[in-house]
Short mmCIF file of C-alpha atoms and ligand atoms in Angstrom, two decimals:
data_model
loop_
_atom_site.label_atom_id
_atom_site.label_comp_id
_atom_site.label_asym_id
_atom_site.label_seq_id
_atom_site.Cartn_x
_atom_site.Cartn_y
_atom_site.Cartn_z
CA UNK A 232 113.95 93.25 69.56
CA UNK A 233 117.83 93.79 70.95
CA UNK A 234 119.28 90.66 69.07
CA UNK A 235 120.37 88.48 71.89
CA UNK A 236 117.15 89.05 73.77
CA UNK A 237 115.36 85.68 74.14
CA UNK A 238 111.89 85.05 74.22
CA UNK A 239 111.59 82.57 77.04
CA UNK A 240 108.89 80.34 78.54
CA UNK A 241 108.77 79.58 82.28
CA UNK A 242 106.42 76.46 83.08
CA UNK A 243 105.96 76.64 87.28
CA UNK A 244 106.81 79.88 86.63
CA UNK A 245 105.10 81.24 89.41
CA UNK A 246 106.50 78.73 91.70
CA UNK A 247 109.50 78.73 94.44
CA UNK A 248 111.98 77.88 92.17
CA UNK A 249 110.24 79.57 88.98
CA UNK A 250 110.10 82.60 90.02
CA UNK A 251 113.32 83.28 91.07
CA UNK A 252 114.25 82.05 87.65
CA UNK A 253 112.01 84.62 86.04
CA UNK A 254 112.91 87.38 87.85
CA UNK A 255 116.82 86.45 86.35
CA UNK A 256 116.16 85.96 82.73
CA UNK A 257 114.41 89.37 83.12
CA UNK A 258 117.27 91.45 85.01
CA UNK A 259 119.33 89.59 81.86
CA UNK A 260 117.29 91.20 79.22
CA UNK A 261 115.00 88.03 77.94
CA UNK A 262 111.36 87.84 77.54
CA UNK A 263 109.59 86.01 80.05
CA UNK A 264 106.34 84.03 79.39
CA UNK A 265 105.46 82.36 82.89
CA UNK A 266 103.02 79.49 82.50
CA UNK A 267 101.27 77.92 85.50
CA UNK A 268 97.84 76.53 86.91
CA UNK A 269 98.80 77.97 90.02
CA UNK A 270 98.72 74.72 92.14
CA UNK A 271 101.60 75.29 94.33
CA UNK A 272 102.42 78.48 93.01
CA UNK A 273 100.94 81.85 93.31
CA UNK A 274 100.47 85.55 91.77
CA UNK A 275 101.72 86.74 94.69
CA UNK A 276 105.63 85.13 93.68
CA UNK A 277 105.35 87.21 90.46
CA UNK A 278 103.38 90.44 91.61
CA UNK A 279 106.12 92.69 91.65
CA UNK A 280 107.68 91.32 87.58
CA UNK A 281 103.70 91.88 86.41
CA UNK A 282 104.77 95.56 85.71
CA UNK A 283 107.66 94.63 83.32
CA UNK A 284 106.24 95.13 79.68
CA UNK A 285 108.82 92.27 78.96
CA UNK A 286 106.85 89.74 81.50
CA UNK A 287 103.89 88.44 80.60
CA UNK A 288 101.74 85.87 82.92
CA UNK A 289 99.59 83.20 81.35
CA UNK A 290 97.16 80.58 83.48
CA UNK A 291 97.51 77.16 82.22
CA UNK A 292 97.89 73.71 82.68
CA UNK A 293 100.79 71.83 81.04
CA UNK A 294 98.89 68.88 80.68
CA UNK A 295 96.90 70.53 77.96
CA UNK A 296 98.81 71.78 74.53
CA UNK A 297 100.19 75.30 74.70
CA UNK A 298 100.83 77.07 71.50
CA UNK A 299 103.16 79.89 71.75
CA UNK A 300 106.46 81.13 70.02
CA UNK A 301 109.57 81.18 72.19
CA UNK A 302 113.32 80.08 72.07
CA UNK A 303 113.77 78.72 74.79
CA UNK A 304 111.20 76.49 77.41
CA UNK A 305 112.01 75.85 81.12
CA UNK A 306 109.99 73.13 82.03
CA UNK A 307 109.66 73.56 85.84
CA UNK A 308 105.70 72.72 86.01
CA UNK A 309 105.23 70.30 88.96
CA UNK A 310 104.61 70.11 92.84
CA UNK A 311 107.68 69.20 94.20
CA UNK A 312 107.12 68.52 97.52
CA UNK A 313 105.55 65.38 98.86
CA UNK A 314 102.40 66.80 100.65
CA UNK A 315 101.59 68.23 97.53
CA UNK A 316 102.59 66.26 94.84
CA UNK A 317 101.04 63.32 96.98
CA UNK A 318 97.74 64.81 97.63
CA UNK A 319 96.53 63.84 94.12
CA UNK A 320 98.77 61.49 92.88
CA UNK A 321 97.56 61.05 89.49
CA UNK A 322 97.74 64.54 88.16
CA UNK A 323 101.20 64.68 89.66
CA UNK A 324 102.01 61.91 86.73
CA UNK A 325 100.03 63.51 84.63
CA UNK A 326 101.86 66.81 84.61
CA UNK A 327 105.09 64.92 84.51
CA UNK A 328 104.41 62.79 81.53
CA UNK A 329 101.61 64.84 79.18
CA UNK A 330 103.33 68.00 80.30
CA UNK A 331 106.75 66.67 79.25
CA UNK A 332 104.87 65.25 76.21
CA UNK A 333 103.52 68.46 75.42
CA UNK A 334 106.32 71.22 75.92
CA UNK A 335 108.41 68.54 73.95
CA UNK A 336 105.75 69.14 70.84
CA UNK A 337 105.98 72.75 71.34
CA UNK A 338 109.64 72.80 71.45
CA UNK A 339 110.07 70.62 68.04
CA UNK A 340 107.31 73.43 66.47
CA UNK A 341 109.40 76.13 66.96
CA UNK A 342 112.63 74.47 67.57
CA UNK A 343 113.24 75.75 71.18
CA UNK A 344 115.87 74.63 73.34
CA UNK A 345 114.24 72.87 76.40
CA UNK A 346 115.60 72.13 79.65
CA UNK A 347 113.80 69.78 82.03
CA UNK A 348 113.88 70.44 85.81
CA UNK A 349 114.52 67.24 86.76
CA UNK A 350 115.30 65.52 90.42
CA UNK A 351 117.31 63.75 92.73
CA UNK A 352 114.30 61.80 93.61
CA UNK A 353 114.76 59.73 90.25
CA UNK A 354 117.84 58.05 92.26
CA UNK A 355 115.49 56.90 94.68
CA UNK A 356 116.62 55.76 97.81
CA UNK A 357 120.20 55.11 96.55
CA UNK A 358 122.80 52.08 97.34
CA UNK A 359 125.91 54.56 96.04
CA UNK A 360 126.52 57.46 97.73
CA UNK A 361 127.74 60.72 96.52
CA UNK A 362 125.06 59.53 93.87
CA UNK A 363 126.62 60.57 90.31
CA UNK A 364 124.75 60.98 86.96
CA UNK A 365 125.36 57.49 85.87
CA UNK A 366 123.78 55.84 89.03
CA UNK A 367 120.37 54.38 87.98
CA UNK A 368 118.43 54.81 91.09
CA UNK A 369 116.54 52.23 93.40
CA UNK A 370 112.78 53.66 93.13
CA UNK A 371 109.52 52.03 94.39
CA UNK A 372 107.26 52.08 91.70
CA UNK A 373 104.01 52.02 93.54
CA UNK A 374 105.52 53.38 96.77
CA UNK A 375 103.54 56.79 97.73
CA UNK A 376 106.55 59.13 96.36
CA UNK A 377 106.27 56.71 92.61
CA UNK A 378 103.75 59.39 90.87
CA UNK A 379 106.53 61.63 91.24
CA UNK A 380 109.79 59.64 91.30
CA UNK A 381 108.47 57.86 87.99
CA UNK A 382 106.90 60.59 86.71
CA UNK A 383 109.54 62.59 86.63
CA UNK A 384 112.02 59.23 85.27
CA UNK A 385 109.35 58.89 82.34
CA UNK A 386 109.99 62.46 81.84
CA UNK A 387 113.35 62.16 81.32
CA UNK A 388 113.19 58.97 78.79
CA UNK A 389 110.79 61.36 76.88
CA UNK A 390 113.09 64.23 76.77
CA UNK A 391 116.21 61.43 75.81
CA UNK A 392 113.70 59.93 73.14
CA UNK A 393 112.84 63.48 71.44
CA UNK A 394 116.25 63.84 71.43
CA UNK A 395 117.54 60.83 70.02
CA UNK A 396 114.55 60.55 67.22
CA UNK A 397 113.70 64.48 66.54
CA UNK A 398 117.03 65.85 67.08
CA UNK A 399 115.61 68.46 69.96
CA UNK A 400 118.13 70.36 71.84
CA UNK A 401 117.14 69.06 75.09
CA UNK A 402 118.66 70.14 78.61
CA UNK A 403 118.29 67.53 82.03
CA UNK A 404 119.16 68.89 85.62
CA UNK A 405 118.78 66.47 87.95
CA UNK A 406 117.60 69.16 91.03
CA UNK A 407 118.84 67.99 94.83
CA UNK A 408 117.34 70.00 97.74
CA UNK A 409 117.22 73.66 96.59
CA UNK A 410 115.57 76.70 99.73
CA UNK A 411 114.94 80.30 99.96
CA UNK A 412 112.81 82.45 100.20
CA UNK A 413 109.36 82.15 98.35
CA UNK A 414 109.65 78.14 99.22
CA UNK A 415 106.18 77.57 100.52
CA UNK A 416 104.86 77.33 103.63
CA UNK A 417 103.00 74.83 104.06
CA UNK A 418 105.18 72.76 101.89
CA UNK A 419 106.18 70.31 104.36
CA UNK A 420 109.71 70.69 103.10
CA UNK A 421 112.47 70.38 106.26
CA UNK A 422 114.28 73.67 105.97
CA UNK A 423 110.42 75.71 105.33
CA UNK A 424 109.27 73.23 108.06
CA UNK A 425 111.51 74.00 110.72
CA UNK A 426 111.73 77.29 110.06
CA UNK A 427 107.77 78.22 110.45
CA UNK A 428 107.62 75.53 113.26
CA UNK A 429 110.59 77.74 114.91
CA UNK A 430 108.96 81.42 114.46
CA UNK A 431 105.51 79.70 115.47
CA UNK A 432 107.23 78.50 118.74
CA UNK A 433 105.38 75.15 117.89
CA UNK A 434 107.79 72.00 118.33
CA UNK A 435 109.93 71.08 115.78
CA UNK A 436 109.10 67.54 114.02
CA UNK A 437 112.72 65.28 113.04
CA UNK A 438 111.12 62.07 111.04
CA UNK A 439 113.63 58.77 112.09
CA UNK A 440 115.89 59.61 114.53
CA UNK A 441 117.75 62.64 112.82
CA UNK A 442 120.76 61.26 111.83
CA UNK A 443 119.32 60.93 108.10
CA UNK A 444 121.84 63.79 105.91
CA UNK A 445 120.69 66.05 103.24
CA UNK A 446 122.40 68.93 101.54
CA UNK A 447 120.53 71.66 100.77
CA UNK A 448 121.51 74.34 97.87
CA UNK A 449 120.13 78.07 98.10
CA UNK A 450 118.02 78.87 95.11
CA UNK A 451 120.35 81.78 93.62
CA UNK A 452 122.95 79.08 93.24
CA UNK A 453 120.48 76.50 91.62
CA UNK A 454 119.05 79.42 89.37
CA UNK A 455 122.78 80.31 88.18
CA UNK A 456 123.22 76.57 87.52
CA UNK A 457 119.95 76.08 85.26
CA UNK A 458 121.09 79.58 83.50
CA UNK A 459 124.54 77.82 82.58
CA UNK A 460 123.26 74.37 81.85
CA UNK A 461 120.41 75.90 79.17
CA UNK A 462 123.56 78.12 77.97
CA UNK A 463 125.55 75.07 77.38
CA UNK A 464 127.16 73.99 73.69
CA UNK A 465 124.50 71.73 72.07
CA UNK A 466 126.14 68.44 72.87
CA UNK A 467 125.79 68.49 76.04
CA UNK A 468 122.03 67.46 77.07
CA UNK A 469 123.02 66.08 80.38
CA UNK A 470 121.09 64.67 82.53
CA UNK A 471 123.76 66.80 85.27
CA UNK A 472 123.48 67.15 89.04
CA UNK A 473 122.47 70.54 90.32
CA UNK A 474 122.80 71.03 94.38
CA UNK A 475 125.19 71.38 97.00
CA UNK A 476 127.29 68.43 97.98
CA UNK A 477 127.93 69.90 101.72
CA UNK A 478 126.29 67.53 103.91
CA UNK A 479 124.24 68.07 107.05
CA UNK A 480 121.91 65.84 109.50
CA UNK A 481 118.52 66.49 109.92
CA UNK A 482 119.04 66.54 113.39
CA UNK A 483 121.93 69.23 113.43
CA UNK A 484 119.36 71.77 110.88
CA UNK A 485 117.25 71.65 113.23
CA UNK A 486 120.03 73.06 115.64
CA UNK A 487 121.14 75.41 113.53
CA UNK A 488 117.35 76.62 112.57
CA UNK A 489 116.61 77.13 116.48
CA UNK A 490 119.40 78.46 117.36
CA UNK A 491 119.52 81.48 114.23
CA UNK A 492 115.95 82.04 114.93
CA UNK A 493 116.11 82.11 118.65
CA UNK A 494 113.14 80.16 119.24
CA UNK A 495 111.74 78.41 122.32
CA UNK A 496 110.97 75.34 120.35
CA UNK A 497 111.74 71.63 121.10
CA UNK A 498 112.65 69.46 118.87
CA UNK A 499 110.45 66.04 118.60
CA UNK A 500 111.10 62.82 116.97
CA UNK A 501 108.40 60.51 114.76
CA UNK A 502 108.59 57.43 112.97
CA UNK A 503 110.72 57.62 109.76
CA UNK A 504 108.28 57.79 106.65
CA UNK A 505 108.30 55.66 103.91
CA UNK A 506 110.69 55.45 101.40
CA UNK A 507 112.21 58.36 102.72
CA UNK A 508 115.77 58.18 101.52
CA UNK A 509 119.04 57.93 104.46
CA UNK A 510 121.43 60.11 102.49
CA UNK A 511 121.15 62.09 99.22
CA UNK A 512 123.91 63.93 98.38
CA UNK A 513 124.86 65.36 94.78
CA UNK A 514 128.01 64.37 92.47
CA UNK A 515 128.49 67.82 90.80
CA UNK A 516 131.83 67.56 89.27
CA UNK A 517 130.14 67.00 85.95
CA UNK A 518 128.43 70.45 86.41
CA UNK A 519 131.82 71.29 87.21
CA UNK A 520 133.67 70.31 84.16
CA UNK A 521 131.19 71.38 81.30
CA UNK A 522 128.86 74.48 83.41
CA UNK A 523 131.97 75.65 85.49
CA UNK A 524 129.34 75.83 88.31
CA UNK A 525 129.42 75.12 91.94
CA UNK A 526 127.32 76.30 94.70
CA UNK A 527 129.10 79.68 96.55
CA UNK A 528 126.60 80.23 99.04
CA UNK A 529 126.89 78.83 102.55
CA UNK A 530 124.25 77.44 104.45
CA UNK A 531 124.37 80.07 107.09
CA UNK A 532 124.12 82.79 104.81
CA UNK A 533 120.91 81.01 102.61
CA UNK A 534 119.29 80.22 106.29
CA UNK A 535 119.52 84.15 107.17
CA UNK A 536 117.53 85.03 103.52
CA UNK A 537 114.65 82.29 103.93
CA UNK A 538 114.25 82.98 107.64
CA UNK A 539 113.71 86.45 106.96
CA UNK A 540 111.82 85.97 103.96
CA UNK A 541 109.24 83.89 106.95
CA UNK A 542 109.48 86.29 109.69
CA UNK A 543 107.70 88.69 106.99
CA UNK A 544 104.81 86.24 106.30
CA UNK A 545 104.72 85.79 110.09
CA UNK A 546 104.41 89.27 111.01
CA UNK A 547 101.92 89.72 108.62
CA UNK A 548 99.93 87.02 109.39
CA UNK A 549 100.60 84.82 106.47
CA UNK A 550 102.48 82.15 108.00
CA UNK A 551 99.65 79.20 107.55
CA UNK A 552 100.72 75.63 107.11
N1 NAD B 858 112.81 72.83 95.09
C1 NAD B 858 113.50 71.72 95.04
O1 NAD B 858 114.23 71.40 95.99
C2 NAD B 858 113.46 70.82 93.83
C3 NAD B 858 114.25 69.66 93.83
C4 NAD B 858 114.20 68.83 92.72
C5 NAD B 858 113.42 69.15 91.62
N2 NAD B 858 112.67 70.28 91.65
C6 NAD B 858 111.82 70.54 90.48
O2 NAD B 858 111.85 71.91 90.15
C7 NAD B 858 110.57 72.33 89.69
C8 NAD B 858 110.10 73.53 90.51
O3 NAD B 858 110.03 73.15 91.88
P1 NAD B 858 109.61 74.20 93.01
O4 NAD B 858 110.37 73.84 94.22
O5 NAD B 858 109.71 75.57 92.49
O6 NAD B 858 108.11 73.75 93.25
P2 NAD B 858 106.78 74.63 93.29
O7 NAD B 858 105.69 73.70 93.71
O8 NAD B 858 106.99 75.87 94.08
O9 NAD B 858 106.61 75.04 91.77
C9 NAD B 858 105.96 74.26 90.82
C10 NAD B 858 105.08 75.18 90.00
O10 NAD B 858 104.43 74.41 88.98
C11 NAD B 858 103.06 74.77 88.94
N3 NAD B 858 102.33 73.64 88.38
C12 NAD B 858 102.12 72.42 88.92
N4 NAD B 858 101.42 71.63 88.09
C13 NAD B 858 101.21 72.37 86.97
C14 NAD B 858 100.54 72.12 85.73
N5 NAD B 858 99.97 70.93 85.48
N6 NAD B 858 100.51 73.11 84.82
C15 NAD B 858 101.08 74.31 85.06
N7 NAD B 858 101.71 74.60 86.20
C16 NAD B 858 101.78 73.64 87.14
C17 NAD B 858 102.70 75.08 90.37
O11 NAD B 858 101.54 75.88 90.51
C18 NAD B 858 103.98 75.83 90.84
O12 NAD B 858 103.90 77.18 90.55
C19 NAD B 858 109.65 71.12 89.83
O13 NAD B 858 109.53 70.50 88.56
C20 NAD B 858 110.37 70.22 90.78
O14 NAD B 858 110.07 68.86 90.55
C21 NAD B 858 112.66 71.11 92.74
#
């Protein structure tokens, strides 16, 4: 094996956000492993890395131990949007905490490096905004968005703990709002949402009155930051803010998404949902300082990739939701 190949496991591999990730390590030279129950995720995100001798695909749930040897774990395993990760609540938790619990164990095995994909949902719905790594959050804890908010905040005290008492090299990014292509469908996610609602010519839904701001990072950049941050001298474990800190309003995305796809949609308004945070919007200079990473690609330019990456499912007929 070439000497600075890695071997390299992928939990959620076959995810949005996974497999872009894969597809990366691979084009660097790494071995991939991709783990995942398939949940949210799907062959069909992988099908064209299957033919790589130096990808291999396993089936499995991360709540259950996995033996394997690697170097390195990315532990990405996890529905991340609400719809899903709220449709059964307690394996959402589940995956969070055993699955921490368990690709922590593997890691101290065969002392791998492990980087958790954290989120900007342990921040809850913030008093401090840009939020920055040393904000504690304001969460709910048995709000409808807790199994994952406080799933994934358990999930970092475990990776903090193993750290602190084993000595594991851990890594924490703390995710904010990351699109592209591959994000799916039926997600419920805004920028997916719009977009399908748009090339469906169905109205487009704002929750609360639209003025609500997010800032949304395309996945290449996110990918690039998780590729630094597991890359990163030892000391640094973070947690550290991955997204884009350029601000936008619901209400103008929705603008933006029906005017680039040139839809005949309207755009309707219904009540705010719960616990649904005003702003979120990332610190990154910490990324800054020890990953020399930023975001480079503009909103426009991300919007063009996903909505094309749709108008293929649509014209093929695979645009459910
Ligand atoms: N996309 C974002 O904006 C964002 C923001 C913050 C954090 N994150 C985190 O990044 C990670 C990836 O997110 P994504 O957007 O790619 O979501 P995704 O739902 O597309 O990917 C998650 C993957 O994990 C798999 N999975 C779920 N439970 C599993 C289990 N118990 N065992 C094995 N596999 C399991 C799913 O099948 C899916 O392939 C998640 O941990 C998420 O919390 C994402």
């Amino acid at each position: 094996m070439k000497r600075d190949r890695k071997r390299v496991l992928i939990t959620g591999g076959a995810g949005f956000l996974g497999s872009h990730l894969c597809e990366r390590l691979l084009v660097a030279g790494h071995e991939v492993l991709c783990v995942d129950n398939f949940y949210t995720g799907s062959k069909d995100n992988v099908l064209r890395l299957l033919d790589s001798p130096h990808f291999e695909l396993m089936r499995h749930d991360i709540t259950f131990p996995l033996y394997v040897e690697v170097d390195e774990i990315y532990n990405l395993a996890c529905p991340a949007s609400p719809v899903h990760y709220q449709f059964d609540p307690v394996q959402t938790t589940k995956t969070s905490v055993h699955g921490a619990i368990n690709m922590l164990g593997l890691a101290k095995r065969v002392r791998a490096t492990i980087l958790q994909a954290s989120t900007s949902e342990v921040y809850g719905d913030p008093e401090v905004h840009p939020q920055t790594e040393a904000y504690w959050g304001r969460v709910n804890p048995i709000g409808p968005r807790a199994c994952y908010d406080e799933g994934k905040r358990c999930a970092e005290t475990l990776f903090f703990d193993y750290f602190g008492q084993h000595g594991l090299a851990i890594k924490v990014a703390r995710i904010f709002n990351t699109y592209g292509p591959r994000m799916h469908p039926g997600d419920g996610r805004v920028v997916s949402n719009f977009i399908v609602q748009a090339l469906s010519n169905k109205p487009i839904t704002i929750y609360g009155d639209g003025t609500q701001t997010r800032s949304f990072c395309y996945v290449d950049d996110l990918v690039d930051g998780l590729i630094r941050l597991m890359a990163s001298e030892p000391e640094f474990t973070g947690p550290v803010n991955l997204g884009n800190p350029t601000e936008i309003s619901i209400g103008a995305l929705a603008e933006q998404i029906v005017a680039m796809t040139g839809t005949g949609s309207s755009i309707v308004y219904r009540p705010a949902l719960q616990d649904d945070p005003t702003q979120r919007c990332p610190d990154i200079s910490l990324a800054g300082r020890h990953l020399d990473w930023r975001p480079t690609i503009e909103l426009e330019k991300g919007l063009q990739e996903t909505i094309a990456y749709f108008e293929k499912l649509h014209s093929s007929n695979q645009l459910t939701y």
